[in-house]
XYZ file of C-alpha atoms in Angstrom:
530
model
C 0.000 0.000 0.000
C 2.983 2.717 0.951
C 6.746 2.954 -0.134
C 9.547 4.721 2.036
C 12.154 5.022 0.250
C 16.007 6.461 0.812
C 19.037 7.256 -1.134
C 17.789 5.251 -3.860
C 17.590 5.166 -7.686
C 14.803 4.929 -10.230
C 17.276 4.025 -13.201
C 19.703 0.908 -12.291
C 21.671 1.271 -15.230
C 22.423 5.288 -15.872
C 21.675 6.410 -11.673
C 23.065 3.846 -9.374
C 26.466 3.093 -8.062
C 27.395 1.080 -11.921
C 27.460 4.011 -14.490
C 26.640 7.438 -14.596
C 26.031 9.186 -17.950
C 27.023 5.857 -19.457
C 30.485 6.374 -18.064
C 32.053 3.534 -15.653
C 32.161 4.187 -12.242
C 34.708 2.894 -10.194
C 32.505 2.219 -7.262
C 31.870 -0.554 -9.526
C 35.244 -2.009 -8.687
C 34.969 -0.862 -4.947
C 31.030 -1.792 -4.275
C 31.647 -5.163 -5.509
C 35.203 -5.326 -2.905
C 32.500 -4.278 -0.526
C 30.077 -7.019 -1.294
C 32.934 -9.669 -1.733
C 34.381 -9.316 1.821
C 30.888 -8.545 3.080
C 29.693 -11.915 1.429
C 32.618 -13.578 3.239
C 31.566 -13.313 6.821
C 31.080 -16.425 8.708
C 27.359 -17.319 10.417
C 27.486 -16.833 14.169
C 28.086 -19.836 15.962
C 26.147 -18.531 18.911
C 23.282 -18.383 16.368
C 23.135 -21.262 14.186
C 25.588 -24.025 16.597
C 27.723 -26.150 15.694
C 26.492 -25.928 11.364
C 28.792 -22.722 10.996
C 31.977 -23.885 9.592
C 29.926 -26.190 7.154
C 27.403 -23.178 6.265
C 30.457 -20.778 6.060
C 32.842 -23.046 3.895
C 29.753 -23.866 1.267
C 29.446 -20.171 0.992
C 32.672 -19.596 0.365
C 32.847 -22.437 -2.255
C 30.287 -20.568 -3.870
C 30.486 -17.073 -3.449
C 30.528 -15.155 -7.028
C 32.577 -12.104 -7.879
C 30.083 -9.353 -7.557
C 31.802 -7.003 -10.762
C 31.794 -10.052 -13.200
C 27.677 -9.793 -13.596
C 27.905 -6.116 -14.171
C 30.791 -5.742 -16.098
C 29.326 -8.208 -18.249
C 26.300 -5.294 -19.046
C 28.286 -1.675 -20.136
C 25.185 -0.672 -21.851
C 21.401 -0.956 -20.674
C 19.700 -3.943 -21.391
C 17.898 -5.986 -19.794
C 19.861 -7.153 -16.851
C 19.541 -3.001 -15.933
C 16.263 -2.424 -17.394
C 14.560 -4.936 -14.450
C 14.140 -2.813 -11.550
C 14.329 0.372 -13.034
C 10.910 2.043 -12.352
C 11.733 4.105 -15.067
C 10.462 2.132 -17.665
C 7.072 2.013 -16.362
C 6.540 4.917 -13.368
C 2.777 3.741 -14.235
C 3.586 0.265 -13.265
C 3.442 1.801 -9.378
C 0.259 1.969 -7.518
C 1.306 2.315 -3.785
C 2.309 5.888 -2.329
C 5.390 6.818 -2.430
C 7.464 9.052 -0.086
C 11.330 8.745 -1.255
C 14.188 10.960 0.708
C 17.475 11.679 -0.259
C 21.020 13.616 0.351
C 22.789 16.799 -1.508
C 25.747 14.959 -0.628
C 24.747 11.624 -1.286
C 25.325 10.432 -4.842
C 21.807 9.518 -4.558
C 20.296 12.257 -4.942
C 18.286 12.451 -7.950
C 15.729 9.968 -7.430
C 13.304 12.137 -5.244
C 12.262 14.599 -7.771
C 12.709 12.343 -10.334
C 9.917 10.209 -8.858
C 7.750 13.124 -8.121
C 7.898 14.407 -11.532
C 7.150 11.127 -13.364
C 4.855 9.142 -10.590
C 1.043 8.394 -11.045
C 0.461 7.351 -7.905
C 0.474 9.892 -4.485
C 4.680 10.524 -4.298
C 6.052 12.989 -2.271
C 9.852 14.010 -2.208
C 12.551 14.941 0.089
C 16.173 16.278 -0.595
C 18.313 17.362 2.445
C 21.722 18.429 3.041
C 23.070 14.393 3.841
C 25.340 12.039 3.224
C 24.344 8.151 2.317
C 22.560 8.015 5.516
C 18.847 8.363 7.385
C 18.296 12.063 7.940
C 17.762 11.766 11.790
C 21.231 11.322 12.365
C 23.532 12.337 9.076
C 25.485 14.946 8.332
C 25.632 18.061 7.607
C 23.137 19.161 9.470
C 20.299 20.229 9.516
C 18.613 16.866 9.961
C 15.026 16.211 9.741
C 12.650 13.950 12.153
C 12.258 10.648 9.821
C 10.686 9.183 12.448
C 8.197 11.608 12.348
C 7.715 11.513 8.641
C 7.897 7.466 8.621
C 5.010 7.673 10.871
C 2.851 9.598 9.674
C 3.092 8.135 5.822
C 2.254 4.796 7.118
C -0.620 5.757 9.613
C -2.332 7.449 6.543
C -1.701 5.301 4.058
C -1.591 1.494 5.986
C -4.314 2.506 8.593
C -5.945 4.917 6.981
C -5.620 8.016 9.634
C -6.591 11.745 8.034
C -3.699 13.315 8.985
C -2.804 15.112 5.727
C 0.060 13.292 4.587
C -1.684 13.211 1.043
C -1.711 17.303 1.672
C 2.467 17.602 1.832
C 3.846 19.802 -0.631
C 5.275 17.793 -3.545
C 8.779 18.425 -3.106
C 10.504 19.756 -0.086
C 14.652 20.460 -0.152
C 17.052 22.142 1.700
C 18.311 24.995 -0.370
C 21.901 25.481 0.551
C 24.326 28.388 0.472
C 27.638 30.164 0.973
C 28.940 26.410 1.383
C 32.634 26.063 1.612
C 34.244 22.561 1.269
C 36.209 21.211 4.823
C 37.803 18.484 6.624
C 34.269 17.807 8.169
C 31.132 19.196 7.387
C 28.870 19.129 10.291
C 26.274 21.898 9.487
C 25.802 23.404 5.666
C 24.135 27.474 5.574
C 21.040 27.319 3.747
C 16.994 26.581 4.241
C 14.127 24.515 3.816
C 11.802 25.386 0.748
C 8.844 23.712 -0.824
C 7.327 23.276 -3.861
C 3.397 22.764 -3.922
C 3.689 20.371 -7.404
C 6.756 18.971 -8.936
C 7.923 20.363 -11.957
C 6.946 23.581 -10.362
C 5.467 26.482 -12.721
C 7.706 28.796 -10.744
C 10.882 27.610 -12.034
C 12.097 29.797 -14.696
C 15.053 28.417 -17.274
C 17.972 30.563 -17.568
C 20.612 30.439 -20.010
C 24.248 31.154 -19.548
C 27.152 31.387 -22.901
C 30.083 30.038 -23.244
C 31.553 32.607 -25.023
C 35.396 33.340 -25.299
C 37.632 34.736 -22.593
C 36.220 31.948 -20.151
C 33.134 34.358 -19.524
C 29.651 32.770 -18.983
C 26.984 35.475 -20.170
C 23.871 35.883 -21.256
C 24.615 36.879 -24.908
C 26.099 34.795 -27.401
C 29.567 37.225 -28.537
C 29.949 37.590 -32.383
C 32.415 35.469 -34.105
C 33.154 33.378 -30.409
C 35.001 30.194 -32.037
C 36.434 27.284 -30.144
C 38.311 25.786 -27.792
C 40.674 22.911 -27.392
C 40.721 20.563 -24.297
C 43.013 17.934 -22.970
C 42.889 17.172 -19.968
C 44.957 15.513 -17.473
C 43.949 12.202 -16.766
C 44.418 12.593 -13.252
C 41.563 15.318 -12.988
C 39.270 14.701 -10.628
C 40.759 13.868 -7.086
C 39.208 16.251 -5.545
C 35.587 14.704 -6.567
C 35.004 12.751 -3.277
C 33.113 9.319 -3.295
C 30.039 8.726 -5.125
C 29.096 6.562 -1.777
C 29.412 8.995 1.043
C 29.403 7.673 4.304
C 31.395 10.493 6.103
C 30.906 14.411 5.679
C 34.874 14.241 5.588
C 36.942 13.897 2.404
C 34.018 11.671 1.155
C 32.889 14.963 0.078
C 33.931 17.017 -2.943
C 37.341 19.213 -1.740
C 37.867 22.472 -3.417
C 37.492 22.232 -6.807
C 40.755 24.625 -7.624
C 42.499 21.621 -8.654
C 40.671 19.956 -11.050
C 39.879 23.410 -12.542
C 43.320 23.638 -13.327
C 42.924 20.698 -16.101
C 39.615 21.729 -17.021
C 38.037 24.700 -19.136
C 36.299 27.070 -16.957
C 33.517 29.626 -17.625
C 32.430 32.088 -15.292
C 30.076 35.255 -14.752
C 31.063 38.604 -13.433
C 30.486 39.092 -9.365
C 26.789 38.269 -9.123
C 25.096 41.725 -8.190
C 21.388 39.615 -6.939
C 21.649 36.304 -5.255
C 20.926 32.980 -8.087
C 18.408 30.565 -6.411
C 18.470 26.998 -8.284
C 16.499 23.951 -7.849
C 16.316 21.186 -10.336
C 18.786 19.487 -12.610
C 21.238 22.123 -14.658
C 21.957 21.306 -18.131
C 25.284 21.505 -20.126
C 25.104 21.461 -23.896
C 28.109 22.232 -25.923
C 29.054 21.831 -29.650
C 32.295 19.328 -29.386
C 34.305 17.558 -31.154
C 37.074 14.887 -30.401
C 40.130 13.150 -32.217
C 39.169 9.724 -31.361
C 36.001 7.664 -31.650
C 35.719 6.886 -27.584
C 35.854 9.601 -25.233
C 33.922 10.962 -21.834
C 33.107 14.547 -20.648
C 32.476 16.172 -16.913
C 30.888 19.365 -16.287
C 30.733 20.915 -12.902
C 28.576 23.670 -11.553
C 30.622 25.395 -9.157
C 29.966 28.403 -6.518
C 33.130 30.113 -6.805
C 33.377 32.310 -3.974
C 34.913 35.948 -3.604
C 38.344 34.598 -2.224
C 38.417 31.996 -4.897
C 37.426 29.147 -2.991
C 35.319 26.519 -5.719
C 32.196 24.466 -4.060
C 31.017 21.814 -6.227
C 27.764 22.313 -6.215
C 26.265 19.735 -8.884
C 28.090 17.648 -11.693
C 27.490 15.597 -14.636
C 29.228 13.563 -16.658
C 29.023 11.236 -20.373
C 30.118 8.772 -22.418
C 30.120 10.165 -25.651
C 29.319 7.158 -27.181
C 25.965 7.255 -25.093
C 25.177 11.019 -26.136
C 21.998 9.061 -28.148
C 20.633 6.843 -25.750
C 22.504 3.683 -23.568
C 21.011 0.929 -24.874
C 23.143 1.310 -28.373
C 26.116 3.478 -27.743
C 27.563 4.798 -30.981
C 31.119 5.754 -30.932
C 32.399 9.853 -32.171
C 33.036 10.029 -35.733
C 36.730 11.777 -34.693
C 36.990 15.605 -35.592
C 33.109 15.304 -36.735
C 31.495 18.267 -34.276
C 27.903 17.090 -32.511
C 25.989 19.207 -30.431
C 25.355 16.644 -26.940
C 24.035 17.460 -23.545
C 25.132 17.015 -20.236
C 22.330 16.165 -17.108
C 24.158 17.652 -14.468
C 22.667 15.772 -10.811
C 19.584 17.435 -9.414
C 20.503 20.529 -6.861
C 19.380 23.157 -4.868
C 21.478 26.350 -4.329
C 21.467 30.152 -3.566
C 24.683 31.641 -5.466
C 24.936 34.943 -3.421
C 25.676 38.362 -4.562
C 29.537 38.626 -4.629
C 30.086 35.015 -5.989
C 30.639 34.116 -9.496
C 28.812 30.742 -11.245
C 31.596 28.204 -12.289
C 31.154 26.179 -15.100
C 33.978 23.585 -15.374
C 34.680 20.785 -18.644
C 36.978 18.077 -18.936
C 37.798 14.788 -20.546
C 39.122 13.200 -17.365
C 37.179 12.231 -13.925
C 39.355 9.843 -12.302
C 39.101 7.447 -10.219
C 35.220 8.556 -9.567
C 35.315 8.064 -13.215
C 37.393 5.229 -15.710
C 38.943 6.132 -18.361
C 38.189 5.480 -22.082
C 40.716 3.543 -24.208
C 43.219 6.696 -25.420
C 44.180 9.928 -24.533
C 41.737 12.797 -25.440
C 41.328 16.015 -27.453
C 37.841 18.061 -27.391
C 37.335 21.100 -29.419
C 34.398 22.694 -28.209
C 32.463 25.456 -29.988
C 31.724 28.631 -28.034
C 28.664 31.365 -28.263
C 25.346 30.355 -29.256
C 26.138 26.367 -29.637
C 27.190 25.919 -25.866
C 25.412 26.764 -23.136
C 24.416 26.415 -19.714
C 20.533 25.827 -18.435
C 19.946 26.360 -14.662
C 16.670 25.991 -13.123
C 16.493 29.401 -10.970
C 13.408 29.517 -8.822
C 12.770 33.471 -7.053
C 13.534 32.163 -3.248
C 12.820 34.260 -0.252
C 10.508 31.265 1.125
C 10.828 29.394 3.927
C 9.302 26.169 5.431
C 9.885 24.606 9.159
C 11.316 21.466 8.927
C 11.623 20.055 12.567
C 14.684 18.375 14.027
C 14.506 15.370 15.687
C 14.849 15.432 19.353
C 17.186 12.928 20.253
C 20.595 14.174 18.873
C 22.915 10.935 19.415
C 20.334 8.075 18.099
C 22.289 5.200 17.412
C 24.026 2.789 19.859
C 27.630 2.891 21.017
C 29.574 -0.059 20.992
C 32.294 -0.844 23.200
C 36.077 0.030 21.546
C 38.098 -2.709 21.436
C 40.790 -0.622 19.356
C 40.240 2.378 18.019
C 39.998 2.624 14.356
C 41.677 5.149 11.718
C 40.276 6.931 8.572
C 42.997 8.537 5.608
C 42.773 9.922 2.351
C 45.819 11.106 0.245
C 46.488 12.221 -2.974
C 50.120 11.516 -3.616
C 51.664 12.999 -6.971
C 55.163 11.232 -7.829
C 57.051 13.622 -9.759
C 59.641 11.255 -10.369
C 57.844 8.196 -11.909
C 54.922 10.721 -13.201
C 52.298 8.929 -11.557
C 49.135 10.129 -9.660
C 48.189 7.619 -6.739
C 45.027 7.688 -4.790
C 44.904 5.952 -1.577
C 41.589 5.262 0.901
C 42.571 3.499 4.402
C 39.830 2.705 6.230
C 39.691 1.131 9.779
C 36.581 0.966 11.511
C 38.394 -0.057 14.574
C 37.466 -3.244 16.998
C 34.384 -3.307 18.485
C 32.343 -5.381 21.066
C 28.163 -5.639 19.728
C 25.746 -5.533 22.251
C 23.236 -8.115 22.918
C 25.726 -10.659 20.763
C 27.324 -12.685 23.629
C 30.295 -10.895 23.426
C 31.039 -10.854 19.656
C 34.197 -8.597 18.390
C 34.179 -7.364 14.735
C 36.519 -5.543 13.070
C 36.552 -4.411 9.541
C 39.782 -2.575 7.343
C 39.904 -2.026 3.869
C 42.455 -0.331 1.666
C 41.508 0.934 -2.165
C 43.920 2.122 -3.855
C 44.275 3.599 -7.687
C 47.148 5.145 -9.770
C 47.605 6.271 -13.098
C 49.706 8.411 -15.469
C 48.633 11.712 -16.358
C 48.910 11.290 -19.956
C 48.052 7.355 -20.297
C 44.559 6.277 -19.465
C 45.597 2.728 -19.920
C 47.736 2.931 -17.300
C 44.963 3.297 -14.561
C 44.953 0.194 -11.938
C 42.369 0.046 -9.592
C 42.591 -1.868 -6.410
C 40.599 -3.503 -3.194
C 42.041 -5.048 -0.101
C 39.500 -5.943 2.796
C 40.118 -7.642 6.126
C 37.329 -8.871 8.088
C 37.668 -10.289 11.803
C 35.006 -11.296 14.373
C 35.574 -13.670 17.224
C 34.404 -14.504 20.747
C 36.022 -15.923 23.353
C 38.360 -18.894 21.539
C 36.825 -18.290 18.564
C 38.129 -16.422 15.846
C 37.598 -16.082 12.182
C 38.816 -13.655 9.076
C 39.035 -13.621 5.433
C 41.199 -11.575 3.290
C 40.119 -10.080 -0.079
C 41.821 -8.348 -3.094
C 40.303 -7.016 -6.318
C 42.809 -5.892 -8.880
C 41.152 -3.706 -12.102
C 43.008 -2.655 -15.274
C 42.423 -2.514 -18.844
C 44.292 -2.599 -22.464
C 42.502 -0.682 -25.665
C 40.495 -3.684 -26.084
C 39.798 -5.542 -22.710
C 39.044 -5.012 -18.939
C 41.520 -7.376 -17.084
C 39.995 -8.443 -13.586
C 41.992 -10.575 -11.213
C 40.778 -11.419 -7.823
C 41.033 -13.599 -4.581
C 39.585 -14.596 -1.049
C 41.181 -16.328 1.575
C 39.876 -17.717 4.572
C 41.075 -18.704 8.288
C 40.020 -20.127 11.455
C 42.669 -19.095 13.603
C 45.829 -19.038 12.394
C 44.725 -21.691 9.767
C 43.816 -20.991 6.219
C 40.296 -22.800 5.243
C 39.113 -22.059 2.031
C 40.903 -20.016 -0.929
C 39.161 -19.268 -3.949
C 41.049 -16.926 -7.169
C 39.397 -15.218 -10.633
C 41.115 -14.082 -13.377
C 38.730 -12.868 -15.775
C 38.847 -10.819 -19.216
C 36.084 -8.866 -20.421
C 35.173 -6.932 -23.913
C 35.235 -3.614 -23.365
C 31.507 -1.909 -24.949
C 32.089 1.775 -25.784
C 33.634 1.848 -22.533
């Protein structure tokens, strides 16, 4: 009868953790390390007796590679197309409530739904990470608990308490946002829209024109551009999967603007209100047949600091659809668009709007098969669309009371978070690292069980080679209790040649000190436009 739904996606194929603009993501590679070690962990003894080493080693024996199924689908087919309630938003009867995060890369689903949904939807987009609102970050969080409530007393028993009455889209309209080591509250307020699309968003367009200026008019004879960038742009992107407001998040985008073109309006003189999903399209050519493009909206502020405020990115292969990806006919221009991710922002007066290109968006990205060069036509045939709604509203959007929800667990050994960017100058090679140990911890209400998880992911690549990109996955998992102890060890290992992705992989098991089960995959896969 009802649907709650968070940080979720109505297209599996285009809008999930897999691909994004029919480029490869690499939280393909590092979901499926996820799922692999998570896949590994033993049954509980103290739950299921003495059957645990026989359930655990039959699992193991049988465990798949999580990557190999989707790797084996780079454009959407079937295999994507089931579960996607995109191909049939009639198909959905019950009433639908779906919440999501400005920080999450989940985030477009909400109005998405809202827009396309027959039956009663309602949407939600806060400030958050991949979490529940009632205790993520940044603040300000909302009561879910409240909301969960009262959707399921109207719609499963029926109370008249005027859920169906909600506006249609409620978000959290951020501002003055400046990227940090942790961000625990972002400026900004709650709005709402009383139907989604909303008559009172107006479409504004902003010129590329020469100079780097982003303007209103088209300039006479404006020309091109040529681009090439780095493929090491994009390490200050962040994690599609945020689980921490830290350096999950997008950094200051400085850096990557170095390797990019960049477009940008005078000093605002009136504050910019957005909400809804900014569009890129640009005139562009490139000198191969295979080759990707990023765009990010940017709030540049008045001492040059560069929030990423929304971002898109394609396979230009996929500029026509994903099902049938059709490779660049090299130095042929096309005119394509870019779907930057749904976003709501106030650009205030004193900041400049950032509009940033380039070819490269590694690691959040992979790389296509060679190195390359965009020309991209300025004035009139490239532009950028932003929905700019008037602002000035405001909507109370309660808290919830308890500020420290979830339980604490008893530390064991403290855990330890990192993320570096290392450049070697020497070997001219850009390495990525993410160390992650949760620590050991004692569960409650588990007899005493001790868990510990680690993983390392690691990726590296020359600036001017994007077939020298390796991606990699080490995870450790531990629990025991008392005498018993168990762990397994697991290692992904990505690259690819012009032709192939080259996947090698491995999982070992121990009881102690003593190894149990060991399982390896070397695999080669086509690559499809990719």
């Amino acid at each position: 009868k009802a649907v709650i739904s968070l940080s979720s996606t109505v297209d599996r194929f285009n809008d999930d953790i897999h691909h994004k603009g029919g480029t490869l993501l690499s939280a393909n590679l590092t979901w499926s390390g996820t799922m692999l070690a998570y896949l590994s962990r033993p049954p509980d003894p103290a739950i299921v007796g003495e059957r645990w080493r026989e359930m655990w080693l039959k699992r193991l024996e049988n465990e798949p590679l999580p990557i190999m199924g989707w790797l084996q689908h780079q454009r959407r087919d079937a295999f994507w197309r089931h579960g996607s309630i995109c191909e049939d938003y009639s198909a959905i009867e019950a009433a639908v409530l779906m919440i999501a995060g400005w920080a999450d890369g989940y985030r477009n689903a909400p109005p998405t739904a809202a827009a396309n949904l027959d039956a009663p939807v309602k949407a939600i987009n806060g400030p958050w990470i991949h979490k529940y609102p009632h205790f993520a970050w940044p603040h300000p969080r909302a009561d879910f608990h409240a909301e969960a409530l009262r959707w399921w007393d109207r719609w499963l028993k029926g109370k008249r308490n005027g859920a169906e009455k909600l506006p249609a889209y409620r978000a959290y309209v951020m501002e003055n946002v400046r990227p940090r080591p942790w961000r625990d509250r972002d400026e900004g307020r709650w709005v709402a829209e009383k139907s989604w699309p909303s008559k009172a968003i107006r479409e504004r367009r902003l010129v590329l024109n020469p100079g780097g200026a982003l303007e209103a008019r088209a300039r006479t004879a404006a020309g091109a551009m040529r681009l090439s960038s780095p493929e090491n742009v994009g390490v200050m992107a962040g994690e599609y999967f945020t689980i921490r407001p830290d350096a999950d998040l997008a950094a200051d985008q400085r850096l990557d603007d170095a390797g990019s073109l960049v477009f940008e309006t005078a000093p605002l003189e009136d504050a910019v209100e957005i909400l809804g999903r900014p569009r890129l399209t640009l005139k562009v050519a490139i000198d191969r047949p295979l080759g990707n493009l990023c765009a990010r909206l940017i709030d540049l502020h008045p001492d040059g600091t560069g929030f990423r405020v929304s971002f898109g990115v394609l396979n230009l292969a996929h500029r026509m659809g994903n099902a049938e990806p059709r490779p660049m006919r090299p130095g042929e221009a096309e005119t394509v668009e870019i779907a930057l991710d749904e976003s709501g922002y106030r650009f205030l007066a004193g900041h400049r709007i950032r509009i940033a290109i380039s070819t490269a968006y590694w690691p959040m990205v992979l790389p296509p098969p060679g190195h390359v060069t965009a020309e991209i036509s300025l004035g009139g045939d490239s532009h950028l669309t932003l929905p700019v709604r008037r602002g000035g509203d405001v909507i109370d959007m309660p808290e919830p009371a308890d500020p420290d929800p979830l339980p604490h667990y008893r530390e064991i050994s403290p855990g330890r978070v990192a993320r570096t960017v290392e450049h070697d100058l020497t070997a001219g090679v850009t390495r990525y690292r993410v160390h992650d140990d949760g620590g050991a911890h004692e569960i409650p209400e588990t007899g005493g069980l001790v868990a510990r998880e680690m993983k390392e992911e690691t990726f590296t690549i020359r600036p001017d080679d994007p077939l020298s990109a390796v991606s990699e996955t080490h995870w450790v998992i531990e629990r025991s209790r008392g005498d018993w102890s168990v762990r397994t060890v697991t290692r992904q290992r990505l690259t690819a040649d012009a032709t192939h992705f080259l996947i090698e992989a491995s999982l070992e098991a121990f009881e102690g000190d003593r190894k149990v089960a060991e399982r390896r995959w070397r695999e080669k896969i086509a690559r499809d436009c990719m």
